[in-house]
Amino acid sequence: MGNFLDNDIKFVAGVGEARARLLERELGIRTLGDMLAHYPFRYIDRTKIYRMAEIAPEETSLLQVRGRITGVNYAGAGRKRRFTALLNDGSGRMAELVWFHGIKWIEKRIEVGREYLVFGRPSFFKGELSMVHPEIETIEKAFARKAESGMQGIYSSTEKLSSVLGTKGFYTILCNLWPMVRDRIRETLPETLRSRYGLLTLRDALYNIHFPQSPELLRQARYRLKFDELLGIQLNVQARRTSRMAKNNGFLFPKVGELFNTFFNKKLPFPLTGAQKRVVREIRRDTVSGFQMNRLLQGDVGSGKTLVALMSMLLAVDNGFQACMMAPTEILARQHYATFRRMLEGLPVRVGILTGSSRARERREALEGVADGSVGLLIGTHALIEEKVRFANLGFVVIDEQHRFGVEQRARLWTKNAQPPHILVMTATPIPRTLAMTLYGDLDVSVIDELPPGRRPIRTVHYTDAARLRLFGFMRQQIALGRQVYVVYPLIKESEAMDYKDLEEGYEAISRDFPLPQYVTAVCHGKMKPEDKEESMRQFKSGEAHILVATSVIEVGVDVPNATVMVIESAERFGLSQLHQLRGRVGRGGEQSYCILMSGEKLSKEARTRLEAMCETSDGFRLAELDLKLRGAGDINGTMQSGLALDLKIANPTLDLQILTLTREAAAEVLRDDPGLARAEHAGLRELRRRMSGREEIDFSQIS
Ligand code: ADP
Ligand code: MG
């Protein structure tokens, strides 16, 4: 593209081939521009130097001390080998500085008797202070380095990377990079917008984000960079909406036909709730409007979204179209398939299923059936978006538990047709309404805010492991009443092996305490063969198994109304929304249900807050809000991004609502005058839109 900032980062002094490769692999930083956009996530005051005696034992943030090295030592052997240096600042406490790797390098740089500035994270063991892998610099060198405002950025890194490239390393690279790029930064915003919103130039913003000249300039820099990101999103969102509305090519479902009516009058096992009726009406209205529907359906776990989806799909079939529904897991897809087959028995519609593990025959039947139009409803997983799946006449798409799918996957489903089908996206993870409207501006939002009648609130308690006997006693009681129990173990990718060990041990313990033939315990986790998983689920659904020991594969959607107890092991390791989802697996029938959160005695403050919140409320919206508050910005961005496939580096749509509102205004105004951003002064905006589109190249005509 001829943009200077696209040059390889390896050409910057202090980087070189090896580090460049590491940067790309670990952080995705490949170009000068990428490095420039690797903003510090925090700043520390480098003018502040702690006296070691004053460091509080609970202090864990990075800080700076200054002292003389009074001795060095080698300890341990082999992989445990370490190099230590004793630092004394005369305050009455000394610190042990420890290195496990890079020993050769560091020992050459440390001279006993010399004074150093040391930057690192304090930790205390039996009252003794130590710092592992601190950054260390002679006093002379440290003072020679320009102090500027005294604020120094702290850059996120990874474990692998941090041993070769610490905060000082990033700082040095940026110092070398800046003079190269300073005059090559292209402004993205037209002058009119910049002055209206009082924003720094992009160049000043980038300078101050890395080298803050004052706290105020840092604030303005952050503001400006957030503005860019959110404006980029808004330009995408609004352009998508406009093009969708301009096209006027939505499929028409004018008829409420035989299928819908027979189902409604003869098959519906219970009356719809008011909220379900309202949403069905909203979808009806959309599908006769002539516009393509793009609707987000939010409803708490157990609020009955599936039924709304089914009825909407029947409308499509009544009008001569096919419909499909994509679920995030195999189990959930199979469950929907079974439910629909049962509910639609005797009605003139063929239901097919297609998942990654569909056998040849099932696959062939699905593929042929959708291609020749004989399959009216196709249920499945990601497999639905494969190239090979060709519908004769796809008119309606449902995406269940949307937070699991990215924008791109949605877009791929849309493009299965020359004319885009109506889209219904369902989620039980609510995001605050204003946020939904702004971020998913191209979606209309429906809410099911009412649970089916007769649901009793689930009683939630928190037990520590010491109460396990009591827990088992309670499980026996419930099983004696004819009910069933879930026992769920966390599964966190990084430590998979360990997680499975927990689960397997738990399963053994339960099998021992709940022996055959009186008790049947089934097990279900991601590493099992699909047919074994299915068999376990079948046993549990049919009531043959009393207990299901599982990982969080059952987190979303599984529906076994006779299960009344949800035991969540190591509950402190789950996030709030996951806990809430899991709890939603019980309380689905008329019986009193229970959620039991098991954890160790020792809990972080945050984990305790989460567990307490779970015990206090079962309102998904309240929990979602608390969740947003509790989690760090990075984490929220991560979630949002996985939902939206966006690349937010600094803005946090939840916390930066005000900027979000301004950018919405700004985008609307710009697009009103120049819908295609074709004008020369909008070149920068085009670039912003492209960058924030969530995909390499975006074709608006296809997405809408
Ligand atoms: P979710 O919104 O979490 O996907 P489901 O669609 O799985 O919830 O529904 C949860 C349970 O509630 C199911 O067992 C379903 O049959 C039942 N259900 C749905 N709608 C109603 C209703 N109007 N009255 C009674 N039960 C209902
Ligand atoms: Mg569901």
Coordinates of C-alpha atoms in Angstrom, one line a residue, residues 6 70 79 99 106 120 182 236 305 309 411 423 501 512 545 586 603 615 676 695:
D6 CA 3.6 -0.9 7.0
T70 CA 26.2 -5.7 48.4
R79 CA 16.6 -25.9 35.8
W99 CA 17.0 -14.2 38.1
I106 CA 22.7 -10.2 34.0
G120 CA 10.1 -4.5 39.6
R182 CA 6.9 11.2 13.4
N236 CA -19.1 0.6 9.9
K305 CA -36.1 -18.2 23.3
A309 CA -37.0 -19.2 17.2
A411 CA -21.7 -12.6 7.7
I423 CA -31.4 -13.1 10.8
K501 CA -7.7 -34.6 36.4
R512 CA -17.7 -44.4 45.0
A545 CA -28.6 -41.4 35.1
V586 CA -31.8 -26.0 36.7
L603 CA -10.8 -16.7 47.9
C615 CA -26.3 -16.0 46.1
G676 CA -19.5 6.5 0.7
R695 CA -12.3 -7.9 8.7

